[in-house]
Amino acid sequence: MSLNIEEIRALFPILHQEVHGNPLIYFDNAATTQKPKSVLDALCGYYEHDNSNIHRGAHTLADRATRYYEKTRESVRDFIGAKEEAEIIFTKGTTESINLVASSYGRKYITKGDEILISTMEHHSNIVPWQMICEEKEAILKVIPINDSGELLYDEFEKLISERTKIVAIVHVSNALGTINPVKKIIKKAHQFGAKVLVDGAQSTSHLSIDVQDLDCDFLAFSAHKLYGPTGLGVLYGKRQLLEAMPPYQGGGEMIKEVSFAKTTFNEIPFKFEAGTPNIADVIAFQKALEFINTMGKKEIRNHEADLLYHATSKLSEIKGFIPVGTTKEKVPVISFNIKGMHPFDVGMMLDAKGIAVRTGHHCTQPLMERFGIEGTVRASFSVYNTKEEIDEMVTSVAKIAKIKNK
Ligand code: 7TS
């Protein structure tokens, strides 16, 4: 069954506005998606009716807030196919989830001479935390190369992985190129060498069906705000036995069992990793974002997005001076490109003047841009509420812009 996009658009108040006198066309979904009214109402509703601290109060409001908060944990577990709620930790975002693993798992298990494998197409947040732990432990960071289409070179990965590899930290879907990486295959191979695998799911969870048990990943990190949910909230999934063996990331309230000045004992997972008052309102509202996705169905979302990607790719490719960056067939609806003779920022500004929101620059993937020998790209990233008509508007504008330098 195909989706009714007009009905879906009606659920997103922000889409119905003008920017510089033109109807807003929002194509910056890889940076953050817009939020349906149900998420906004849940946020407000929490503060209007249920605001209370969780897991500690004996009163009705605290009990209600705790139940709603934990209900989201159950929904997240279901959303990614985890075995149990205890394996779902709420964080600030993908960045914090990765830092948590690098700090906690890394500090305990990485030693001098160990190797950590990442890829050329990682977001800075899946590079820098590993560099930091490598520096601290005198471990070695190795990088899986890619080809000119923006595909991971699996053969090179097979050459790099060894008994010295302790962690493979790999992006599931590239934010700058849209490439879908063969993570299941990578995980299987990494496990043969005893390495643990962290999957950066920031861009995959919104487009692909994820089943952590099927993937057999050890950790999965993602952000609610790229999934129609609020900002400032992320998830770290980890296998129970790993999380249990890891030391806490931060100390404070909630994460303890008992504290005395002589000794502190830590709480069970997931609470061991949720020190302090968490982001209660956003966690509760995130439940509605997951509900929204489940109601539409991941398969239907993927079909619609694949249509948009195909339409945009074929139309843009006809434009003289259009240079795509990342041309693999296995992609989510992200198109990165340059216009011959033009700076990506200028293209972005000209599109903004028409009400079209895209991202320009290095997309927090500077080593990837360096691999392609470019400073940055223009990135149009689509979501379920986008339409072919919007794409046609963008194509018309890009064609006009390209003509300035490509007669
Ligand atoms: N990993 C990937 C693959 C990402 O795309 C991003 C954010 C992050 C990690 C970090 O997520 P955060 O929620 O903790 O910030 N990517 C982007 C982007 O492409 N444009 O803006 C943010």
CSV table of C-alpha atoms and ligand atoms in Angstrom, one decimal:
chain,number,residue,atom,x,y,z
A,1,MET,CA,0.0,0.0,0.0
A,2,SER,CA,1.4,3.4,-0.9
A,3,LEU,CA,1.5,6.3,1.5
A,4,ASN,CA,-0.7,9.3,1.3
A,5,ILE,CA,2.0,12.0,1.3
A,6,GLU,CA,-0.4,14.9,1.6
A,7,GLU,CA,-1.9,13.4,4.7
A,8,ILE,CA,1.5,12.8,6.1
A,9,ARG,CA,2.6,16.4,5.4
A,10,ALA,CA,-0.5,17.7,7.2
A,11,LEU,CA,1.0,16.1,10.4
A,12,PHE,CA,4.1,18.4,10.2
A,13,PRO,CA,3.2,22.0,11.1
A,14,ILE,CA,6.6,23.4,10.3
A,15,LEU,CA,6.4,22.4,6.6
A,16,HIS,CA,3.6,24.8,6.0
A,17,GLN,CA,5.5,28.1,5.9
A,18,GLU,CA,7.1,30.3,3.4
A,19,VAL,CA,10.9,31.1,3.3
A,20,HIS,CA,11.9,34.2,1.3
A,21,GLY,CA,8.4,34.3,-0.2
A,22,ASN,CA,8.5,30.7,-1.4
A,23,PRO,CA,6.9,27.6,0.1
A,24,LEU,CA,9.5,25.9,2.3
A,25,ILE,CA,11.1,22.8,0.6
A,26,TYR,CA,13.0,21.0,3.4
A,27,PHE,CA,15.8,18.8,2.0
A,28,ASP,CA,18.0,18.7,5.0
A,29,ASN,CA,16.7,15.6,6.6
A,30,ALA,CA,20.0,14.0,7.1
A,31,ALA,CA,20.9,16.8,9.5
A,32,THR,CA,17.6,16.5,11.3
A,33,THR,CA,14.1,15.5,10.4
A,34,GLN,CA,11.0,17.5,11.2
A,35,LYS,CA,8.7,16.5,14.0
A,36,PRO,CA,5.0,15.4,13.6
A,37,LYS,CA,2.4,17.2,15.7
A,38,SER,CA,2.0,14.1,17.9
A,39,VAL,CA,5.6,14.5,19.1
A,40,LEU,CA,5.1,18.2,19.8
A,41,ASP,CA,1.9,17.5,21.7
A,42,ALA,CA,3.6,14.8,23.7
A,43,LEU,CA,6.4,17.3,24.7
A,44,CYS,CA,3.9,19.9,25.8
A,45,GLY,CA,1.6,17.4,27.3
A,46,TYR,CA,4.3,16.1,29.5
A,47,TYR,CA,5.1,19.5,30.9
A,48,GLU,CA,1.4,20.4,31.3
A,49,HIS,CA,0.3,17.2,33.0
A,50,ASP,CA,3.1,14.9,34.1
A,51,ASN,CA,6.3,16.8,34.8
A,52,SER,CA,8.1,15.0,37.6
A,53,ASN,CA,11.4,13.4,38.2
A,54,ILE,CA,11.5,9.7,37.5
A,55,HIS,CA,12.5,6.5,39.3
A,56,ARG,CA,12.4,8.1,42.7
A,57,GLY,CA,9.2,9.8,43.7
A,58,ALA,CA,6.5,8.0,45.5
A,59,HIS,CA,3.7,10.2,44.1
A,60,THR,CA,1.3,9.8,41.2
A,61,LEU,CA,3.0,12.2,38.8
A,62,ALA,CA,6.4,10.6,39.3
A,63,ASP,CA,4.9,7.2,38.8
A,64,ARG,CA,3.2,8.3,35.6
A,65,ALA,CA,6.4,10.0,34.2
A,66,THR,CA,8.4,6.9,35.1
A,67,ARG,CA,6.0,4.6,33.3
A,68,TYR,CA,5.9,6.8,30.1
A,69,TYR,CA,9.7,7.0,30.1
A,70,GLU,CA,10.1,3.3,30.4
A,71,LYS,CA,7.4,2.7,27.8
A,72,THR,CA,9.7,4.5,25.3
A,73,ARG,CA,12.5,2.2,26.3
A,74,GLU,CA,10.3,-0.7,25.5
A,75,SER,CA,9.3,0.8,22.1
A,76,VAL,CA,13.0,1.4,21.2
A,77,ARG,CA,13.8,-2.2,22.1
A,78,ASP,CA,11.1,-3.3,19.8
A,79,PHE,CA,12.1,-0.8,17.1
A,80,ILE,CA,15.6,-2.3,16.8
A,81,GLY,CA,14.8,-5.9,17.8
A,82,ALA,CA,16.9,-6.0,21.0
A,83,LYS,CA,16.4,-8.8,23.4
A,84,GLU,CA,15.6,-6.7,26.5
A,85,GLU,CA,15.0,-3.2,27.7
A,86,ALA,CA,18.1,-3.3,29.9
A,87,GLU,CA,20.2,-3.1,26.7
A,88,ILE,CA,18.7,0.3,25.7
A,89,ILE,CA,20.5,3.3,27.2
A,90,PHE,CA,19.3,6.8,26.7
A,91,THR,CA,22.0,9.3,25.9
A,92,LYS,CA,22.2,12.8,24.4
A,93,GLY,CA,22.7,11.5,20.9
A,94,THR,CA,24.8,9.4,18.6
A,95,THR,CA,27.8,11.4,19.6
A,96,GLU,CA,27.4,10.7,23.2
A,97,SER,CA,26.6,7.0,22.6
A,98,ILE,CA,29.9,6.5,20.7
A,99,ASN,CA,31.8,8.5,23.3
A,100,LEU,CA,30.3,6.3,26.0
A,101,VAL,CA,31.6,3.1,24.4
A,102,ALA,CA,35.0,4.6,23.5
A,103,SER,CA,35.5,5.9,27.1
A,104,SER,CA,34.0,3.0,29.0
A,105,TYR,CA,34.7,-0.1,26.9
A,106,GLY,CA,37.8,1.5,25.5
A,107,ARG,CA,39.4,2.4,28.8
A,108,LYS,CA,38.8,-1.1,30.2
A,109,TYR,CA,39.7,-3.2,27.2
A,110,ILE,CA,42.1,-1.3,24.8
A,111,THR,CA,45.8,-1.6,25.5
A,112,LYS,CA,49.0,-0.6,23.9
A,113,GLY,CA,49.4,-1.9,20.3
A,114,ASP,CA,45.7,-2.8,19.9
A,115,GLU,CA,44.0,-1.7,16.8
A,116,ILE,CA,40.7,0.0,16.2
A,117,LEU,CA,39.2,0.0,12.7
A,118,ILE,CA,37.0,2.7,11.2
A,119,SER,CA,36.3,3.7,7.6
A,120,THR,CA,37.0,6.6,5.4
A,121,MET,CA,33.4,7.7,5.4
A,122,GLU,CA,32.9,8.1,9.1
A,123,HIS,CA,31.3,11.2,10.7
A,124,HIS,CA,33.7,13.0,12.9
A,125,SER,CA,31.8,11.6,15.9
A,126,ASN,CA,32.9,8.1,14.9
A,127,ILE,CA,36.5,9.2,14.4
A,128,VAL,CA,37.5,11.6,17.2
A,129,PRO,CA,36.4,9.5,20.3
A,130,TRP,CA,38.5,6.6,18.9
A,131,GLN,CA,41.5,8.9,18.2
A,132,MET,CA,41.3,10.1,21.8
A,133,ILE,CA,41.3,6.6,23.2
A,134,CYS,CA,44.1,5.5,20.8
A,135,GLU,CA,46.2,8.4,22.0
A,136,GLU,CA,45.6,7.6,25.6
A,137,LYS,CA,46.3,3.9,25.3
A,138,GLU,CA,48.9,4.0,22.5
A,139,ALA,CA,46.6,2.0,20.3
A,140,ILE,CA,46.5,2.3,16.5
A,141,LEU,CA,43.6,3.6,14.5
A,142,LYS,CA,43.3,2.0,11.0
A,143,VAL,CA,41.0,3.1,8.2
A,144,ILE,CA,39.2,1.0,5.7
A,145,PRO,CA,39.4,2.7,2.3
A,146,ILE,CA,36.6,3.4,-0.2
A,147,ASN,CA,36.4,3.5,-4.0
A,148,ASP,CA,35.5,6.5,-6.3
A,149,SER,CA,31.8,5.6,-6.1
A,150,GLY,CA,31.9,5.9,-2.3
A,151,GLU,CA,31.7,2.2,-1.6
A,152,LEU,CA,33.7,0.5,1.2
A,153,LEU,CA,36.5,-1.8,-0.1
A,154,TYR,CA,35.5,-5.0,1.7
A,155,ASP,CA,38.6,-6.8,0.5
A,156,GLU,CA,40.7,-4.1,2.1
A,157,PHE,CA,38.8,-4.5,5.3
A,158,GLU,CA,39.6,-8.2,5.2
A,159,LYS,CA,43.3,-7.4,4.9
A,160,LEU,CA,43.2,-4.9,7.8
A,161,ILE,CA,41.3,-7.0,10.3
A,162,SER,CA,43.4,-9.2,12.5
A,163,GLU,CA,43.7,-10.6,16.1
A,164,ARG,CA,45.0,-7.2,17.1
A,165,THR,CA,41.7,-5.5,16.1
A,166,LYS,CA,39.7,-4.9,19.3
A,167,ILE,CA,36.9,-2.7,17.9
A,168,VAL,CA,35.5,-2.1,14.5
A,169,ALA,CA,33.4,1.2,14.5
A,170,ILE,CA,31.6,1.5,11.3
A,171,VAL,CA,28.9,3.8,9.9
A,172,HIS,CA,25.8,1.9,8.6
A,173,VAL,CA,24.8,4.6,6.2
A,174,SER,CA,27.1,7.5,5.2
A,175,ASN,CA,25.6,10.9,6.0
A,176,ALA,CA,27.6,12.6,3.3
A,177,LEU,CA,27.1,10.1,0.5
A,178,GLY,CA,24.1,8.0,1.4
A,179,THR,CA,26.1,4.7,0.9
A,180,ILE,CA,24.7,1.7,2.7
A,181,ASN,CA,27.5,-0.4,4.1
A,182,PRO,CA,27.4,-4.2,4.3
A,183,VAL,CA,27.5,-4.1,8.1
A,184,LYS,CA,26.2,-7.7,8.7
A,185,LYS,CA,29.1,-9.1,6.7
A,186,ILE,CA,31.6,-6.9,8.4
A,187,ILE,CA,30.2,-7.9,11.9
A,188,LYS,CA,30.5,-11.6,11.0
A,189,LYS,CA,34.1,-11.2,9.9
A,190,ALA,CA,35.1,-9.0,12.8
A,191,HIS,CA,33.7,-11.6,15.3
A,192,GLN,CA,35.8,-14.3,13.7
A,193,PHE,CA,38.8,-12.3,15.0
A,194,GLY,CA,37.2,-11.6,18.4
A,195,ALA,CA,36.7,-7.9,17.7
A,196,LYS,CA,33.6,-6.0,18.9
A,197,VAL,CA,31.6,-4.0,16.5
A,198,LEU,CA,29.9,-0.6,17.0
A,199,VAL,CA,27.5,0.4,14.3
A,200,ASP,CA,26.8,4.1,13.9
A,201,GLY,CA,23.2,4.0,13.0
A,202,ALA,CA,22.5,7.7,13.0
A,203,GLN,CA,21.5,7.7,9.3
A,204,SER,CA,20.3,4.1,8.9
A,205,THR,CA,17.6,3.8,11.6
A,206,SER,CA,15.3,6.3,9.8
A,207,HIS,CA,15.5,4.5,6.4
A,208,LEU,CA,16.2,0.8,7.0
A,209,SER,CA,14.7,-1.9,9.1
A,210,ILE,CA,17.1,-2.6,11.9
A,211,ASP,CA,17.3,-5.9,13.8
A,212,VAL,CA,20.3,-5.9,16.2
A,213,GLN,CA,20.0,-9.5,16.9
A,214,ASP,CA,20.0,-10.4,13.2
A,215,LEU,CA,23.0,-8.0,12.6
A,216,ASP,CA,24.6,-9.4,15.8
A,217,CYS,CA,26.3,-6.0,16.4
A,218,ASP,CA,27.7,-5.4,19.8
A,219,PHE,CA,26.7,-1.8,20.0
A,220,LEU,CA,24.4,0.5,17.9
A,221,ALA,CA,24.3,4.2,18.3
A,222,PHE,CA,21.6,6.6,17.0
A,223,SER,CA,19.8,9.9,17.5
A,224,ALA,CA,16.1,10.5,18.1
A,225,HIS,CA,16.2,13.8,16.2
A,226,LYS,CA,16.9,12.1,12.9
A,227,LEU,CA,14.0,9.8,13.5
A,228,TYR,CA,11.2,12.5,13.7
A,229,GLY,CA,11.9,12.7,17.4
A,230,PRO,CA,13.3,15.5,19.6
A,231,THR,CA,16.9,16.8,19.7
A,232,GLY,CA,19.2,16.1,22.7
A,233,LEU,CA,18.3,12.5,22.8
A,234,GLY,CA,20.0,9.4,21.6
A,235,VAL,CA,20.2,5.7,22.1
A,236,LEU,CA,23.0,3.3,22.8
A,237,TYR,CA,22.2,-0.3,22.3
A,238,GLY,CA,24.7,-2.8,23.8
A,239,LYS,CA,24.7,-6.5,24.4
A,240,ARG,CA,23.9,-7.3,28.0
A,241,GLN,CA,27.1,-9.0,28.9
A,242,LEU,CA,29.2,-6.2,27.4
A,243,LEU,CA,27.3,-3.5,29.2
A,244,GLU,CA,27.5,-5.3,32.5
A,245,ALA,CA,31.2,-5.7,32.2
A,246,MET,CA,31.8,-2.0,31.3
A,247,PRO,CA,32.5,0.6,34.0
A,248,PRO,CA,30.1,3.6,34.3
A,249,TYR,CA,30.7,6.5,32.0
A,250,GLN,CA,29.6,9.2,34.4
A,251,GLY,CA,29.1,9.1,38.2
A,252,GLY,CA,26.1,10.7,40.0
A,253,GLY,CA,22.5,10.1,41.0
A,254,GLU,CA,20.5,7.2,39.5
A,255,MET,CA,23.5,5.2,38.5
A,256,ILE,CA,24.3,3.9,42.0
A,257,LYS,CA,23.0,1.2,44.3
A,258,GLU,CA,24.6,2.5,47.4
A,259,VAL,CA,27.0,5.3,48.2
A,260,SER,CA,29.2,5.7,51.2
A,261,PHE,CA,32.5,7.7,51.4
A,262,ALA,CA,34.3,4.4,51.5
A,263,LYS,CA,32.7,2.7,48.6
A,264,THR,CA,30.0,3.0,46.0
A,265,THR,CA,28.2,0.1,44.3
A,266,PHE,CA,26.6,0.7,40.9
A,267,ASN,CA,23.1,0.2,39.7
A,268,GLU,CA,22.0,-2.4,37.2
A,269,ILE,CA,22.0,-1.7,33.5
A,270,PRO,CA,20.7,0.4,31.9
A,271,PHE,CA,20.6,2.8,34.9
A,272,LYS,CA,24.3,2.4,35.5
A,273,PHE,CA,24.8,4.4,32.3
A,274,GLU,CA,22.1,7.0,33.0
A,275,ALA,CA,23.6,9.2,35.7
A,276,GLY,CA,21.6,12.2,36.8
A,277,THR,CA,18.1,13.4,35.8
A,278,PRO,CA,17.7,12.3,32.2
A,279,ASN,CA,16.0,14.0,29.3
A,280,ILE,CA,12.6,12.8,30.5
A,281,ALA,CA,10.3,15.0,28.3
A,282,ASP,CA,12.2,14.2,25.1
A,283,VAL,CA,12.3,10.4,25.9
A,284,ILE,CA,8.5,10.5,26.4
A,285,ALA,CA,7.9,12.4,23.2
A,286,PHE,CA,10.2,10.1,21.2
A,287,GLN,CA,7.6,7.3,21.8
A,288,LYS,CA,5.3,9.2,19.5
A,289,ALA,CA,7.9,9.5,16.8
A,290,LEU,CA,8.4,5.7,16.8
A,291,GLU,CA,4.7,5.3,16.7
A,292,PHE,CA,4.6,7.6,13.6
A,293,ILE,CA,7.2,5.4,11.9
A,294,ASN,CA,5.5,2.2,12.8
A,295,THR,CA,2.1,3.4,11.6
A,296,MET,CA,3.6,4.2,8.2
A,297,GLY,CA,5.8,1.1,8.0
A,298,LYS,CA,9.5,1.1,7.2
A,299,LYS,CA,8.9,-0.7,3.9
A,300,GLU,CA,6.5,1.9,2.7
A,301,ILE,CA,8.8,4.7,3.8
A,302,ARG,CA,11.7,3.0,2.0
A,303,ASN,CA,9.6,2.6,-1.2
A,304,HIS,CA,8.6,6.2,-1.3
A,305,GLU,CA,12.1,7.4,-0.5
A,306,ALA,CA,13.6,5.2,-3.2
A,307,ASP,CA,11.1,6.8,-5.7
A,308,LEU,CA,12.3,10.2,-4.7
A,309,LEU,CA,16.0,9.3,-4.9
A,310,TYR,CA,15.5,7.8,-8.4
A,311,HIS,CA,13.5,10.8,-9.6
A,312,ALA,CA,16.0,13.3,-8.2
A,313,THR,CA,19.1,11.4,-9.5
A,314,SER,CA,17.8,11.1,-13.0
A,315,LYS,CA,16.7,14.7,-13.3
A,316,LEU,CA,19.8,16.3,-11.7
A,317,SER,CA,22.0,14.1,-13.9
A,318,GLU,CA,20.7,15.9,-17.0
A,319,ILE,CA,22.1,19.2,-15.8
A,320,LYS,CA,25.3,20.4,-17.4
A,321,GLY,CA,27.9,20.9,-14.7
A,322,PHE,CA,26.3,18.6,-12.2
A,323,ILE,CA,28.9,16.4,-10.4
A,324,PRO,CA,27.5,13.7,-8.1
A,325,VAL,CA,29.6,12.6,-5.2
A,326,GLY,CA,28.8,9.1,-4.0
A,327,THR,CA,27.3,7.1,-6.8
A,328,THR,CA,26.7,3.6,-5.4
A,329,LYS,CA,23.5,1.8,-6.1
A,330,GLU,CA,23.0,0.9,-2.5
A,331,LYS,CA,21.9,4.2,-1.2
A,332,VAL,CA,19.4,6.0,1.1
A,333,PRO,CA,17.8,9.2,-0.3
A,334,VAL,CA,20.8,11.4,0.0
A,335,ILE,CA,22.3,13.2,-3.0
A,336,SER,CA,25.6,14.9,-2.6
A,337,PHE,CA,26.8,17.0,-5.5
A,338,ASN,CA,28.8,19.9,-6.8
A,339,ILE,CA,28.2,22.3,-9.6
A,340,LYS,CA,31.2,22.8,-11.8
A,341,GLY,CA,32.9,26.1,-11.2
A,342,MET,CA,30.8,26.9,-8.1
A,343,HIS,CA,31.4,26.8,-4.4
A,344,PRO,CA,28.9,24.5,-2.6
A,345,PHE,CA,28.1,27.3,-0.1
A,346,ASP,CA,27.0,29.7,-2.9
A,347,VAL,CA,24.8,27.0,-4.4
A,348,GLY,CA,23.2,26.5,-1.0
A,349,MET,CA,22.6,30.2,-0.5
A,350,MET,CA,21.0,30.5,-3.9
A,351,LEU,CA,18.7,27.5,-3.2
A,352,ASP,CA,17.8,29.0,0.2
A,353,ALA,CA,16.7,32.2,-1.6
A,354,LYS,CA,14.1,30.0,-3.3
A,355,GLY,CA,13.0,28.5,0.0
A,356,ILE,CA,14.9,25.2,-0.5
A,357,ALA,CA,16.9,24.0,2.5
A,358,VAL,CA,19.9,21.8,1.8
A,359,ARG,CA,23.1,21.4,3.7
A,360,THR,CA,26.5,22.5,2.3
A,361,GLY,CA,30.0,21.9,3.4
A,362,HIS,CA,32.0,18.9,4.6
A,363,HIS,CA,29.1,17.4,6.6
A,364,CYS,CA,31.5,16.6,9.5
A,365,THR,CA,33.3,14.2,7.2
A,366,GLN,CA,36.5,16.1,6.4
A,367,PRO,CA,38.6,13.0,5.7
A,368,LEU,CA,36.0,11.8,3.3
A,369,MET,CA,36.0,15.1,1.5
A,370,GLU,CA,39.7,14.9,1.3
A,371,ARG,CA,39.5,11.4,-0.2
A,372,PHE,CA,37.4,13.0,-3.1
A,373,GLY,CA,39.7,16.0,-3.3
A,374,ILE,CA,36.9,18.4,-2.6
A,375,GLU,CA,36.1,21.0,0.1
A,376,GLY,CA,32.5,20.0,0.4
A,377,THR,CA,29.3,19.3,-1.4
A,378,VAL,CA,25.7,20.4,-1.6
A,379,ARG,CA,23.6,17.7,0.0
A,380,ALA,CA,19.9,17.2,-0.6
A,381,SER,CA,18.5,14.5,1.7
A,382,PHE,CA,14.9,13.4,1.5
A,383,SER,CA,12.3,12.1,3.9
A,384,VAL,CA,8.9,10.6,3.9
A,385,TYR,CA,7.1,13.9,3.7
A,386,ASN,CA,9.0,15.1,0.6
A,387,THR,CA,7.4,15.0,-2.9
A,388,LYS,CA,8.5,14.7,-6.5
A,389,GLU,CA,7.0,18.2,-7.1
A,390,GLU,CA,9.4,19.6,-4.5
A,391,ILE,CA,12.3,17.8,-6.3
A,392,ASP,CA,11.2,19.3,-9.6
A,393,GLU,CA,11.4,22.8,-8.0
A,394,MET,CA,14.9,22.1,-6.8
A,395,VAL,CA,16.0,20.7,-10.1
A,396,THR,CA,14.7,23.8,-11.9
A,397,SER,CA,16.6,26.0,-9.4
A,398,VAL,CA,19.8,23.9,-9.7
A,399,ALA,CA,19.6,24.0,-13.5
A,400,LYS,CA,19.4,27.8,-13.4
A,401,ILE,CA,22.3,28.1,-11.0
A,402,ALA,CA,24.4,25.7,-13.0
A,403,LYS,CA,23.9,27.7,-16.1
A,404,ILE,CA,25.7,30.7,-14.6
A,405,LYS,CA,29.0,28.8,-15.0
A,406,ASN,CA,28.1,26.0,-17.4
A,407,LYS,CA,26.7,27.6,-20.6
B,1,7TS,N1,27.0,9.8,12.8
B,1,7TS,C1,26.5,10.1,11.6
B,1,7TS,C2,26.5,9.1,10.5
B,1,7TS,C3,25.8,11.3,11.5
B,1,7TS,O1,25.2,11.6,10.3
B,1,7TS,C4,25.7,12.2,12.6
B,1,7TS,C5,25.0,13.5,12.4
B,1,7TS,C6,26.3,11.8,13.8
B,1,7TS,C7,27.0,10.6,13.8
B,1,7TS,C8,26.2,12.6,15.0
B,1,7TS,O2,24.9,12.7,15.4
B,1,7TS,P1,24.4,13.6,16.6
B,1,7TS,O3,23.0,13.5,16.6
B,1,7TS,O4,25.1,13.2,17.9
B,1,7TS,O5,24.9,15.0,16.2
B,1,7TS,N2,25.0,14.0,11.1
B,1,7TS,C9,24.7,15.2,10.7
B,1,7TS,C10,24.6,15.6,9.4
B,1,7TS,O6,24.9,14.9,8.4
B,1,7TS,N3,24.3,16.9,9.3
B,1,7TS,O7,24.1,17.4,10.6
B,1,7TS,C11,24.3,16.4,11.5
